[in-house]
XYZ file of C-alpha atoms in Angstrom:
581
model
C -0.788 -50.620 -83.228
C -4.516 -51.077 -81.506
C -6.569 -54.152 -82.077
C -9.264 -51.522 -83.636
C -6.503 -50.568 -86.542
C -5.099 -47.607 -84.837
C -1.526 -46.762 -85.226
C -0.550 -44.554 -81.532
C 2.907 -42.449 -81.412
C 4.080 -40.980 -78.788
C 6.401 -37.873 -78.916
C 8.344 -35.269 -77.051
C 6.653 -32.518 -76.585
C 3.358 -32.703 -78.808
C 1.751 -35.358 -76.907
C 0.411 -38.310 -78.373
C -0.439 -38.887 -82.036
C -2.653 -41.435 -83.566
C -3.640 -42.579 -87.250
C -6.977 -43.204 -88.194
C -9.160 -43.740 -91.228
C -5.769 -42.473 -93.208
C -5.532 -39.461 -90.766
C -3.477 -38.140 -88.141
C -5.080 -36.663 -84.534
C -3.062 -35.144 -82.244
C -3.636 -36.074 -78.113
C -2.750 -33.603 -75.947
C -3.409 -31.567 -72.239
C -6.510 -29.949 -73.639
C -7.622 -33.900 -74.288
C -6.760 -34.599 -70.753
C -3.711 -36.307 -71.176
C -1.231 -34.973 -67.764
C 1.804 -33.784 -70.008
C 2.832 -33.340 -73.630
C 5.646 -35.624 -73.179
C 4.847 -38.913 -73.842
C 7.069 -41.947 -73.055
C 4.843 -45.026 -74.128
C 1.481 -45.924 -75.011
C -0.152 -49.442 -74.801
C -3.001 -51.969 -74.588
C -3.542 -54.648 -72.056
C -5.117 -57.780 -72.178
C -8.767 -56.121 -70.806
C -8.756 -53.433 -73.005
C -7.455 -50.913 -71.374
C -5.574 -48.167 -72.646
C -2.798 -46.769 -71.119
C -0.159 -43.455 -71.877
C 2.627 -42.879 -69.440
C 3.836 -39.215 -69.964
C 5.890 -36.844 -67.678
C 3.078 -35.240 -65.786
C 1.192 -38.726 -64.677
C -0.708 -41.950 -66.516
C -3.573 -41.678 -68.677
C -6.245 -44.649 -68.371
C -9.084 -45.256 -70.619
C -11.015 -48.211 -69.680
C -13.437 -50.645 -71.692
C -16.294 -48.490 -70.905
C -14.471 -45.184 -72.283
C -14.267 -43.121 -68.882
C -11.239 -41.684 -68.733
C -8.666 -41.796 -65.582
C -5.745 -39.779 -64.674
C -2.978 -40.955 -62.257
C -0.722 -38.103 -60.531
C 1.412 -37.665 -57.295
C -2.603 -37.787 -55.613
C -2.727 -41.561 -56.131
C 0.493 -42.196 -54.452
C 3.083 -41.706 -57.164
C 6.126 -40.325 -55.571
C 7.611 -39.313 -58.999
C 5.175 -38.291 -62.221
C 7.676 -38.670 -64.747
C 7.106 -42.264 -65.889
C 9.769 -44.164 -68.186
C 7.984 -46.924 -69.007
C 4.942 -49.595 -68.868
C 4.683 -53.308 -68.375
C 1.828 -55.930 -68.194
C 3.078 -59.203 -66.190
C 1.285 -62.836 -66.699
C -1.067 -61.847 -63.614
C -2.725 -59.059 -65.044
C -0.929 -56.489 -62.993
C 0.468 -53.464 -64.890
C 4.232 -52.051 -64.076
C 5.512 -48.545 -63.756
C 9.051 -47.430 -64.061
C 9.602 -43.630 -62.692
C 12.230 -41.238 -62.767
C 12.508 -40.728 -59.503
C 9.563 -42.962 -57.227
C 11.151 -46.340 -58.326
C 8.812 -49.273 -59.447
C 4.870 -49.137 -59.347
C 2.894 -51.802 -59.885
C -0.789 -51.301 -59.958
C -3.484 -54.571 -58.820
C -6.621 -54.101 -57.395
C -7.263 -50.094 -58.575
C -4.062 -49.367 -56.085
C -0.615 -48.828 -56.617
C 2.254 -50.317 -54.528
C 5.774 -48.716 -54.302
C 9.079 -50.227 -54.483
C 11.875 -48.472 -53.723
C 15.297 -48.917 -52.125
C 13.348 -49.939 -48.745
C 12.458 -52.972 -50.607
C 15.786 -53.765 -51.747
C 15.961 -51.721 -54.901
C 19.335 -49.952 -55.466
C 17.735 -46.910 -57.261
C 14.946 -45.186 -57.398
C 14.895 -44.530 -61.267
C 13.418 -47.072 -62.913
C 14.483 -47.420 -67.476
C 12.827 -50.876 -67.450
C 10.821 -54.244 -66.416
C 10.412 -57.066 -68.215
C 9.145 -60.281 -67.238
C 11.556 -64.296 -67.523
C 10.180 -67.354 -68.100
C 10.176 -68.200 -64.401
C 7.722 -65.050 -64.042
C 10.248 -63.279 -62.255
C 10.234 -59.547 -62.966
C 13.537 -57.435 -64.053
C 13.642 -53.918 -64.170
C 16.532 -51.919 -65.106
C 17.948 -48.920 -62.658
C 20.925 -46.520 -62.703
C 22.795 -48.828 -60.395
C 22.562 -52.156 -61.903
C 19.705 -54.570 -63.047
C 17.622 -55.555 -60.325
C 15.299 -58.849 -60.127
C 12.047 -59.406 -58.311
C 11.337 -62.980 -56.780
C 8.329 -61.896 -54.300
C 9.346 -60.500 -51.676
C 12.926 -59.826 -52.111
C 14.746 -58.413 -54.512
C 18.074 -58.978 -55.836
C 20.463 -57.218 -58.639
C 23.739 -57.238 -60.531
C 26.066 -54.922 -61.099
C 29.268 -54.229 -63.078
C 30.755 -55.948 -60.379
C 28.629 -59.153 -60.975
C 29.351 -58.542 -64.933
C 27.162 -56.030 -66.410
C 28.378 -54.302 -69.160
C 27.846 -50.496 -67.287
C 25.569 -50.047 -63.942
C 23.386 -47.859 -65.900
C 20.557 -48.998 -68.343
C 18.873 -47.515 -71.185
C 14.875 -46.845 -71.699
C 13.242 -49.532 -72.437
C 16.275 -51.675 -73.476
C 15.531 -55.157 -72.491
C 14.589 -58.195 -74.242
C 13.711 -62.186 -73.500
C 15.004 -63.955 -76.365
C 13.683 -67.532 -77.773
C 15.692 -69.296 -75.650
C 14.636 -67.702 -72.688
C 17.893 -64.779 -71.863
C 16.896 -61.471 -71.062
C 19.050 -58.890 -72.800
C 19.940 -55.492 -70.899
C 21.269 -52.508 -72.694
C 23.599 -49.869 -70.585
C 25.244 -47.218 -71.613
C 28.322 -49.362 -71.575
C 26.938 -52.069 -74.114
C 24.288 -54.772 -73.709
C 24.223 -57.427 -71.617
C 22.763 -60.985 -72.032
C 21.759 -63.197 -68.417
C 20.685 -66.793 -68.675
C 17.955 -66.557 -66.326
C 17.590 -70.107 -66.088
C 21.363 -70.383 -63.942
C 20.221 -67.583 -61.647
C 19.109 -69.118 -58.297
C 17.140 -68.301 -55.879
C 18.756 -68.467 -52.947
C 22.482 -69.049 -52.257
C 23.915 -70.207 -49.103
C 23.855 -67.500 -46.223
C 26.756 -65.413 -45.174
C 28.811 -66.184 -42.995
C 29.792 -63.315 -40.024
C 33.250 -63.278 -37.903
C 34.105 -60.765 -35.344
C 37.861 -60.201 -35.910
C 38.981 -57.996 -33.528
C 37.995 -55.571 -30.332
C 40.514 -52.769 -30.506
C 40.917 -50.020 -27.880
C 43.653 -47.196 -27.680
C 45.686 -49.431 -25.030
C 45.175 -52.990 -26.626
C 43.199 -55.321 -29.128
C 41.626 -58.147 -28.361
C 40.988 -61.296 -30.725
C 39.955 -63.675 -27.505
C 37.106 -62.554 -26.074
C 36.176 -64.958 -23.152
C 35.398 -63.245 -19.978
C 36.098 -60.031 -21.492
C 36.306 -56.776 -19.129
C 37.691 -53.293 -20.775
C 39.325 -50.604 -17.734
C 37.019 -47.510 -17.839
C 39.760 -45.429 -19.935
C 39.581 -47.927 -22.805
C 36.105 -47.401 -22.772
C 36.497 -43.730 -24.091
C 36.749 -45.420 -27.671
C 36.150 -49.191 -28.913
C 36.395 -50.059 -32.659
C 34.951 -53.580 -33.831
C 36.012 -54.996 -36.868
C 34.216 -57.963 -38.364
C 33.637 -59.684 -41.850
C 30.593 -61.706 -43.761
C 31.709 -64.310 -46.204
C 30.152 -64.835 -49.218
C 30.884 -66.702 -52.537
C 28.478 -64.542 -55.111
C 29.636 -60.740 -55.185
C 30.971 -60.521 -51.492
C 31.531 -56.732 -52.524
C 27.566 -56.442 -52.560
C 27.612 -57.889 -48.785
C 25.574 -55.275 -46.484
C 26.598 -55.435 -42.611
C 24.455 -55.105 -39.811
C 25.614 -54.664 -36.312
C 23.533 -53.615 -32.695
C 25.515 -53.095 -29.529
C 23.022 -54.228 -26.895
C 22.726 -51.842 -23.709
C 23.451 -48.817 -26.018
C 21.716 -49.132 -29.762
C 18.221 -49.233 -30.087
C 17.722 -50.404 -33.316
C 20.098 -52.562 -35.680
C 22.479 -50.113 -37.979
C 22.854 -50.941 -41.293
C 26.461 -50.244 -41.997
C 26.453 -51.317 -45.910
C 29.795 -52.581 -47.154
C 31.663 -51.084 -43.791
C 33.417 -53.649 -41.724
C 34.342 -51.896 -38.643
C 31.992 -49.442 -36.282
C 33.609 -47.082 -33.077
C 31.815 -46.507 -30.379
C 32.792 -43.991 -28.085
C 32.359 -43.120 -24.413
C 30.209 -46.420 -23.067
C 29.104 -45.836 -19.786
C 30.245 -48.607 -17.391
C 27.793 -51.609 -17.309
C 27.393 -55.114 -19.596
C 27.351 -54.964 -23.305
C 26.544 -57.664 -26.433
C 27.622 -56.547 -29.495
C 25.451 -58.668 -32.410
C 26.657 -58.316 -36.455
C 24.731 -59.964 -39.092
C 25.185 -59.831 -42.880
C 23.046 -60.097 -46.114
C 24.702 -61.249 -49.347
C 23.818 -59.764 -52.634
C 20.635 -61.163 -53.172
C 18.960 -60.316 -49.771
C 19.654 -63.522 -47.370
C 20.632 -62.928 -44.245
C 22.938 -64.704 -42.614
C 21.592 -67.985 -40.234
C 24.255 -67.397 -37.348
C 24.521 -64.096 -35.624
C 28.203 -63.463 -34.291
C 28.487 -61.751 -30.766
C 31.044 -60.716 -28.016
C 29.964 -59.927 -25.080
C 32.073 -57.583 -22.467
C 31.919 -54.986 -19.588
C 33.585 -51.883 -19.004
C 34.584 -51.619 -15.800
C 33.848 -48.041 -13.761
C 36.187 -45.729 -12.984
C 36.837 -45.146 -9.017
C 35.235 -42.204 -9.567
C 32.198 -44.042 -10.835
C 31.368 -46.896 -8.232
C 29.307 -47.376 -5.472
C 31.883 -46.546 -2.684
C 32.570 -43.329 -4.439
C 29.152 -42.016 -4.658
C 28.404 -43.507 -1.143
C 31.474 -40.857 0.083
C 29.915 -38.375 -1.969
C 27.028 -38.691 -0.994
C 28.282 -38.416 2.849
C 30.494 -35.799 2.005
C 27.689 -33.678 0.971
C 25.293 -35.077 3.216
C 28.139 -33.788 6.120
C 28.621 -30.325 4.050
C 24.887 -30.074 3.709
C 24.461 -30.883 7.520
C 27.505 -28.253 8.166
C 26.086 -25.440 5.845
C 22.563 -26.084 7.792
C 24.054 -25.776 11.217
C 26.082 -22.670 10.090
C 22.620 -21.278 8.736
C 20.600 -21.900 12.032
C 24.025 -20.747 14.128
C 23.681 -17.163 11.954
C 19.819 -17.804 11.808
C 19.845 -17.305 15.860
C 22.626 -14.806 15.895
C 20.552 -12.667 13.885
C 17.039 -13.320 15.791
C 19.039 -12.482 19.159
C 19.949 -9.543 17.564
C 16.568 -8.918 15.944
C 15.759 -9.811 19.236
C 17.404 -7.177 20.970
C 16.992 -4.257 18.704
C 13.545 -5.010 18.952
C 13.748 -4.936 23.003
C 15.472 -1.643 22.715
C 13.344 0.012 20.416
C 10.557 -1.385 22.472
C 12.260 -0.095 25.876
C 12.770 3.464 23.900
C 9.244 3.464 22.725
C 8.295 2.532 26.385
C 10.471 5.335 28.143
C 8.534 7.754 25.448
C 5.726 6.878 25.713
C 6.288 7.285 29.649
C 7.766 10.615 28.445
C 4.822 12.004 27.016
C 2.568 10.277 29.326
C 3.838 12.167 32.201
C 3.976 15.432 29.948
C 0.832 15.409 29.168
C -0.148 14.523 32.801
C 1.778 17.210 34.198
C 0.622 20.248 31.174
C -1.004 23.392 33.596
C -3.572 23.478 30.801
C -6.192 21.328 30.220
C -6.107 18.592 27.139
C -8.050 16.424 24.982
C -8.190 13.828 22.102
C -11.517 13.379 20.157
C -11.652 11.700 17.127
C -13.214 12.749 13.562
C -16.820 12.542 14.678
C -16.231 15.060 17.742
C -16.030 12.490 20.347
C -13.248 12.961 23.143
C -10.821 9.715 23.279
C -8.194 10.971 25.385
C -7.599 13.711 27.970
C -5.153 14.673 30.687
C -5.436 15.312 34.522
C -5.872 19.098 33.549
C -8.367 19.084 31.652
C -10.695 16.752 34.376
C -9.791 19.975 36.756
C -10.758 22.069 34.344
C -14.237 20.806 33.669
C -14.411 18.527 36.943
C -15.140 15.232 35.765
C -13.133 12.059 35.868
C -10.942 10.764 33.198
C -13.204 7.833 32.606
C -16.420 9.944 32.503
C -14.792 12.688 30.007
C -13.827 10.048 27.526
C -16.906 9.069 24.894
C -18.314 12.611 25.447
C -19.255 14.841 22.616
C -17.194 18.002 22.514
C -20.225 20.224 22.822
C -21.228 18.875 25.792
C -18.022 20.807 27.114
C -17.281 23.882 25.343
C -20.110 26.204 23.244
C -20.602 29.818 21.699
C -22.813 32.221 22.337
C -22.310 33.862 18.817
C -22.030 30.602 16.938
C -23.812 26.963 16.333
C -22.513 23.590 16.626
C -21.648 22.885 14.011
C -20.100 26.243 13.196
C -17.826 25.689 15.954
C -16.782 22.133 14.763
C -16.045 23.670 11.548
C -13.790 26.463 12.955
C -11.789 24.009 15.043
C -11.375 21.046 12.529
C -10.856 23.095 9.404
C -7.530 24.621 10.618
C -5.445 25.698 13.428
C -7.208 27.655 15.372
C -7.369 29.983 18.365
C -11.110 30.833 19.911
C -12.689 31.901 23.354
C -15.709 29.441 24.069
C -17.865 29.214 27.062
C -16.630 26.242 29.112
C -19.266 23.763 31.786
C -17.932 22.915 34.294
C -19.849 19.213 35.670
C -21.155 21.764 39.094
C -23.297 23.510 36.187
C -20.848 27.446 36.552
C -19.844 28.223 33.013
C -15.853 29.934 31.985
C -14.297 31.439 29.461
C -12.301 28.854 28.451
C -9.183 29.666 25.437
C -8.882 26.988 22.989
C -5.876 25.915 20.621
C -6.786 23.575 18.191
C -4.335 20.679 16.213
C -4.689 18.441 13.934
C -3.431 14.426 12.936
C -4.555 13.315 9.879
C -4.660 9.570 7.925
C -2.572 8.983 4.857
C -5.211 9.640 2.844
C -5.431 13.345 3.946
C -8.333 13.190 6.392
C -8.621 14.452 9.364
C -8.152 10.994 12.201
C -7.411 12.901 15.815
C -8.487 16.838 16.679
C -5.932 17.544 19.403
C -7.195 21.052 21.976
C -5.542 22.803 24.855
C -7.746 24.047 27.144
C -7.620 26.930 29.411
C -9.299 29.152 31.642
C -8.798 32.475 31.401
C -12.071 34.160 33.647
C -9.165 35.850 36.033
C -7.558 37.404 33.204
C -10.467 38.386 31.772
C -11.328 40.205 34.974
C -8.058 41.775 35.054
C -8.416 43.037 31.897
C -12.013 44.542 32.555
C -10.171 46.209 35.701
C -7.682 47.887 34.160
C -9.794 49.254 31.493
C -11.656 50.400 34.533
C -8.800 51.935 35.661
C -7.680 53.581 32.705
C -11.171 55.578 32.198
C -11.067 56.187 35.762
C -7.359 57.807 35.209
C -8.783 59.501 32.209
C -11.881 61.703 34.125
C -8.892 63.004 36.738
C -6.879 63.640 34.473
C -9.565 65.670 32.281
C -10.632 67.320 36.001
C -7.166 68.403 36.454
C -6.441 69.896 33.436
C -10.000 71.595 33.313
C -9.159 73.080 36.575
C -6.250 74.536 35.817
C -7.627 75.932 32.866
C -10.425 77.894 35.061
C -7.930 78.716 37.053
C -5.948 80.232 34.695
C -8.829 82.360 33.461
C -10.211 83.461 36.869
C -6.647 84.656 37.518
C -7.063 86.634 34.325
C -10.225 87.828 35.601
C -9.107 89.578 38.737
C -6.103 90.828 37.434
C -8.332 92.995 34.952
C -10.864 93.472 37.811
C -8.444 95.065 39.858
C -7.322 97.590 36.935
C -11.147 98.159 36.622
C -11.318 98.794 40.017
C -8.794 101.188 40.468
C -10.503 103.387 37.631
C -13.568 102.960 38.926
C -12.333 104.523 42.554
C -11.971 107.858 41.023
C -15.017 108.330 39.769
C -16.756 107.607 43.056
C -20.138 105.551 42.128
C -20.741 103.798 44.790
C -23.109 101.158 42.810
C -20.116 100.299 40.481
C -17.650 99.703 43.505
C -19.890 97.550 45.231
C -20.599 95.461 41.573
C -16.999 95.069 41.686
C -16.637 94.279 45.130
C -19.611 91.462 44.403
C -17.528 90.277 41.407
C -14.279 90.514 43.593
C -15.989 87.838 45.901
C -17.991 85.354 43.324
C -13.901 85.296 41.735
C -12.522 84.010 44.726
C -15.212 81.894 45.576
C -14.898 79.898 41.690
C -10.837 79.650 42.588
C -11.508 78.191 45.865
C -13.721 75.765 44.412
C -11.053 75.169 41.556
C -8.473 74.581 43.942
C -10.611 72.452 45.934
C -11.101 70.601 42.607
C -7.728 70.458 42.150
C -6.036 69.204 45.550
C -9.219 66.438 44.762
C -7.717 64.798 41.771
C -4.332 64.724 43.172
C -5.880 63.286 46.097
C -8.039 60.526 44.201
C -4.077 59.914 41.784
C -2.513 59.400 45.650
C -4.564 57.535 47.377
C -7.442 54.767 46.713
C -9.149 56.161 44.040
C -7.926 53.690 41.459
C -9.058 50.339 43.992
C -6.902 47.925 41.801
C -3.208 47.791 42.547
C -1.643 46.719 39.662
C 1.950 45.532 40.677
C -0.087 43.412 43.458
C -2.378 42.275 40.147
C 0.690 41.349 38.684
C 2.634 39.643 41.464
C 0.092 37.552 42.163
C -0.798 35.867 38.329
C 3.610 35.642 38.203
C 2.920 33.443 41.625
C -0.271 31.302 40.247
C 1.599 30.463 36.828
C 4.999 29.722 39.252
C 3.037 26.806 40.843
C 0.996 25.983 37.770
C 4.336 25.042 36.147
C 6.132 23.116 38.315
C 6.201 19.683 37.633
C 9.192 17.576 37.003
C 10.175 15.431 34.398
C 12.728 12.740 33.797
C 15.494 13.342 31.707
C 15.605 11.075 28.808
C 18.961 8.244 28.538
C-alpha cells in the first residue's frame, strides 16, 4: 500500500496491478515496465518507487521520470527475487543468478562468490539490529559485516541449505527467522560474533613413493622422489571446521596461492631440481584467515644426469663431436676442391689442347678464313686468308667486309644480305692490298646468340682465277674441236659428191665420144679438170683437220692442265696436325 492510498500487486505474468479511486489498472511492457513478471513492488524512504520483475528494475523517482535497470547497468542476472532498503538509504537486490546488488550513489555494486558469497542466487536480505545485512542463498544463509561475509549452513544448524523467497523475518526481540525448504530457522543475532579466533594450520606429512616424512629439518628429496610429492596438512577450527577453506603456494613453482577449499592434501609432480617453500594458510567459516602461515622448506636433489659435471661432459662431448664432424667436413671439403680442382685442370688442359687443335687447323686451312661479327666487321682470320688478300693479321682485323670482297652485279648491302641470311655459296671480286682484283669463291656460316640472332658470320675464302682460266680454255678448246670436226665431216661430204660427179661424167663422156662434137668433149674435159681440182682441195682440207686434231692446233694440253692443279692442291694440303690424347 502507497502513502498516496494506492494498493500495488504484483503478479506472474500480467505485470503489475494497482487500485485506485475504487479501480483496478493494469502495468505492463507497453507501460515500460522490463517484464510481465513481477516479483515485488515498493516505496523507499525518498519516494521512490521501485518494481523488480524478471526482465530488469523499474524506477520512478520523486520527479516522475521513469528509469529502467537491465544487464546495461551492470546486472549480471535480470531476473530479480527481491528488494530491500537498509538504515543507510541504500537499496538491495537479490538475483537469480548475479548474486546481491546493492545500489548507492546511482551505481550498483556486485557481490558474488568472489566476495565470499556461497551462491549466486539470491531469495532474500534483511537487515539485524546490529545493521548487519542477511540474505538468503541456495547454499545456506549468508551475513554481511562490511567487508566480509560469513554464512551458515545445515552443517552450522539450518533447517535445509536452501531458502525460500522472501522468507525472513526480525522478530521483537531482535532474531531473524529464515525459511528453507526444510523448515524455518530462528538465529539470535545478538550471540553471533564477529570474529572468532583464527585457524590454526599444521603440515602433517611430506609423502613420496619411497618414504614420508613428518621431520622436516634440513630436508633434501633424491631426484626420483621428486617425480611425485603429496603434502598433507590440516587448519583447526572450533566453529564449523567443515566450512574451513585451505590455501597452499609452493614457492619456486606456483605463481599464485591455490585455493584448495575443504581439500587437505595437494601432489605435485615432476619438480625440477632446485629449493622449494611450500606455504598453507586457512580461513575458517566466517572469512579469517589464519595469523601463522605453516611452511617446509626442502630441495630436490638433481639427478647425475642433471648436474653441472654432467652437462660440462656434455657439453665437451659435443663440443669434441662438433669439432670432429667439422674436421671431417673440411677433410671432405678439400678432398672435393682437389678434385674440383683437378677436373677443372683437366677440362682446362682439354679445352687448351683444343683450342690448340683448332688453332693450328685453322692456321694450317689452304683456303683463306675470317670471323666478322653482326655489323660486318672482320674479328678473326687465319694465315690464309692474309695470303689471300696480302695484309697482316693485325691490319685485316676491324676491317669492314666490303673493303675485301664486292660484286659487280650487286650492292652492299645486297651482298651482306645474301651472305648473312643463309648458307651461302657466291663468286665475288676479291682486292688484294697491291690494288689486282680475283675471283674469289665464298662459303658462308653462321653462329647465332640464344636469342636467335645472328652473333659471328664465319667465310672461307678462295681464289679460283686459275680455274677460271682453265675453264675459259677448255671451252676454247671444245669450239675449236667443234669447227674441225664440222671441216671434216663437210669434206667428206664434198667428197662424196664430187666422186658422184665424175663417175656420171665419165658415163657422159663415153656417150658423148660417139657422137663426135668436139665442143661437148672439150666441156667435159673442162669439167673433168675443175672435178679434180675441188677433190684436191677437199683432200687438202681434209689431211688439214687431221693435221690441226694431231698436232698443236688445240695449244692447251689438258692432262698437263690437269697434272699440274693435282700438284698445286698436293702442296696446298699438306700440313700436319697433332693427334689428339
Amino acid at each position: 500500500c502507497a502513502p498516496n492510498g494506492e494498493v500495488w500487486f504484483g503478479t506472474f505474468n500480467s505485470g503489475a496491478i494497482v487500485y485506485r479511486n475504487e479501480r483496478f489498472a493494469a502495468m505492463t511492457t507497453n507501460d515500460s515496465l522490463p517484464h510481465i513478471s513481477v516479483s515485488q513492488i515498493y516505496q523507499d524512504r525518498q519516494g521512490r518507487f521501485w518494481i523488480v520483475t524478471d526482465g530488469g528494475i523499474y524506477m520512478r523517482d520523486q520527479n516522475q521520470q521513469t528509469h529502467i535497470f537491465d544487464q546495461m547497468d551492470n546486472l549480471q542476472s535480470p531476473a530479480i527475487y527481491c528488494i530491500y532498503e537498509d538504515q543507510a538509504g541504500d537499496m538491495w537486490f537479490g538475483t537469480r543468478f548475479g548474486g546481491a546488488l546493492r545500489y548507492a550513489g546511482d551505481e550498483f555494486e556486485v557481490y558474488d562468490e568472489n566476495d565470499g558469497l556461497p551462491s549466486k542466487t539470491i531469495y532474500f536480505i534483511a537487515e539485524d539490529q546490529q545493521r548487519r545485512m542477511w540474505l538468503g542463498t541456495n547454499d545456506g544463509v549468508a551475513y554481511f559485516h562490511s567487508p566480509n561475509f560469513f554464512y551458515f549452513d545445515a552443517a552450522s544448524g539450518l533447517a535445509d541449505n536452501e531458502c525460500n523467497t522472501r522468507a525472513v523475518m526480525r522478530d521483537r526481540e531482535g532474531w531473524m527467522w529464515f525459511g528453507t525448504i526444510g523448515g524455518a530457522s530462528r538465529v539470535n543475532v545478538a550471540a553471533v560474533p564477529f570474529t572468532s579466533v583464527p585457524p590454526r594450520v599444521d603440515i602433517l606429512a611430506l609423502e613420496t613413493k619411497f618414504h614420508r616424512y613428518r621431520s622436516f629439518a634440513n630436508l633434501t628429496l633424491p631426484a626420483k622422489a621428486a617425480n611425485e610429492i603429496n603434502f598433507k596438512f590440516g587448519a583447526l577450527s572450533f566453529i564449523n571446521e567443515n566450512a574451513n577453506t585451505n590455501l597452499v603456494k609452493l614457492e619456486g613453482f606456483d605463481d599464485e596461492w591455490k585455493n584448495l577449499g575443504a581439500e587437505h592434501e595437494i601432489r605435485y609432480t615432476n619438480l625440477a631440481p632446485k629449493q622449494y617453500t611450500l606455504w598453507v594458510r586457512g580461513v575458517n567459516a566466517y572469512g579469517q584467515a589464519s595469523s601463522d602461515t605453516a611452511k617446509v622448506s626442502f630441495e630436490v636433489l638433481p639427478a647425475f644426469y642433471q648436474t653441472a659435471w654432467f652437462y660440462a661432459g656434455c657439453a665437451l662431448l659435443l663440443l669434441g663431436l662438433g669439432y670432429g664432424i667439422f674436421r671431417l667436413r673440411m677433410r671432405q671439403a678439400r678432398a672435393r676442391e682437389r678434385e674440383l680442382e683437378k677436373a677443372v685442370a683437366e677440362k682446362t688442359e682439354r679445352l687448351q689442347e683444343t683450342h690448340s687443335f683448332l688453332a693450328t687447323v685453322k692456321e694450317s686451312l689452304p683456303i683463306g678464313l675470317l670471323v666478322l661479327d653482326a655489323k660486318g666487321i672482320i674479328v678473326d682470320n687465319n694465315r690464309a686468308a692474309q695470303e689471300l688478300f696480302g695484309f697482316a693479321a693485325s691490319d685485316l682485323r676491324g676491317r669492314e667486309l666490303h673493303a675485301l670482297l664486292s660484286s659487280p652485279l650487286m650492292k652492299r648491302d645486297a651482298v651482306w644480305e645474301t651472305l648473312a641470311g643463309q648458307k651461302a655459296e657466291i663468286d665475288l671480286v676479291g682486292m688484294h692490298k697491291d690494288g689486282h682484283r680475283f675471283v674469289c669463291q665464298i662459303h658462308s656460316d653462321h653462329v647465332n646468340n640464344g636469342d636467335g640472332k645472328l652473333q659471328f658470320l664465319i667465310l672461307t675464302c678462295e681464289n679460283i682465277d686459275e680455274r677460271k682460266q682453265l675453264e675459259a680454255k677448255l671451252i676454247e678448246n671444245e669450239k675449236q674441236l667443234a669447227m674441225v670436226d664440222l671441216m671434216a665431216g663437210m669434206g667428206d661430204v664434198l667428197n662424196n659428191k664430187l666422186s658422184g660427179i665424175q663417175g656420171y661424167i665419165d658415163i657422159l663422156k663415153t656417150e658423148l665420144a660417139s657422137l663426135a662434137n668436139q665442143e661437148s668433149a672439150r666441156a667435159i674435159a673442162w669439167v673433168q679438170g675443175s672435178i679434180h681440182d675441188m677433190s684436191k682441195v677437199i683432200r687438202q682440207l681434209i689431211d688439214c683437220s687431221a693435221y690441226l686434231v694431231k698436232q698443236a692446233v688445240v695449244a692447251t694440253d689438258l692432262r698437263q692442265e690437269l697434272r699440274r692443279l693435282e700438284q698445286h692442291w698436293n702442296d696446298k694440303i699438306k700440313f700436319r696436325i697433332t693427334p689428339m690424347p
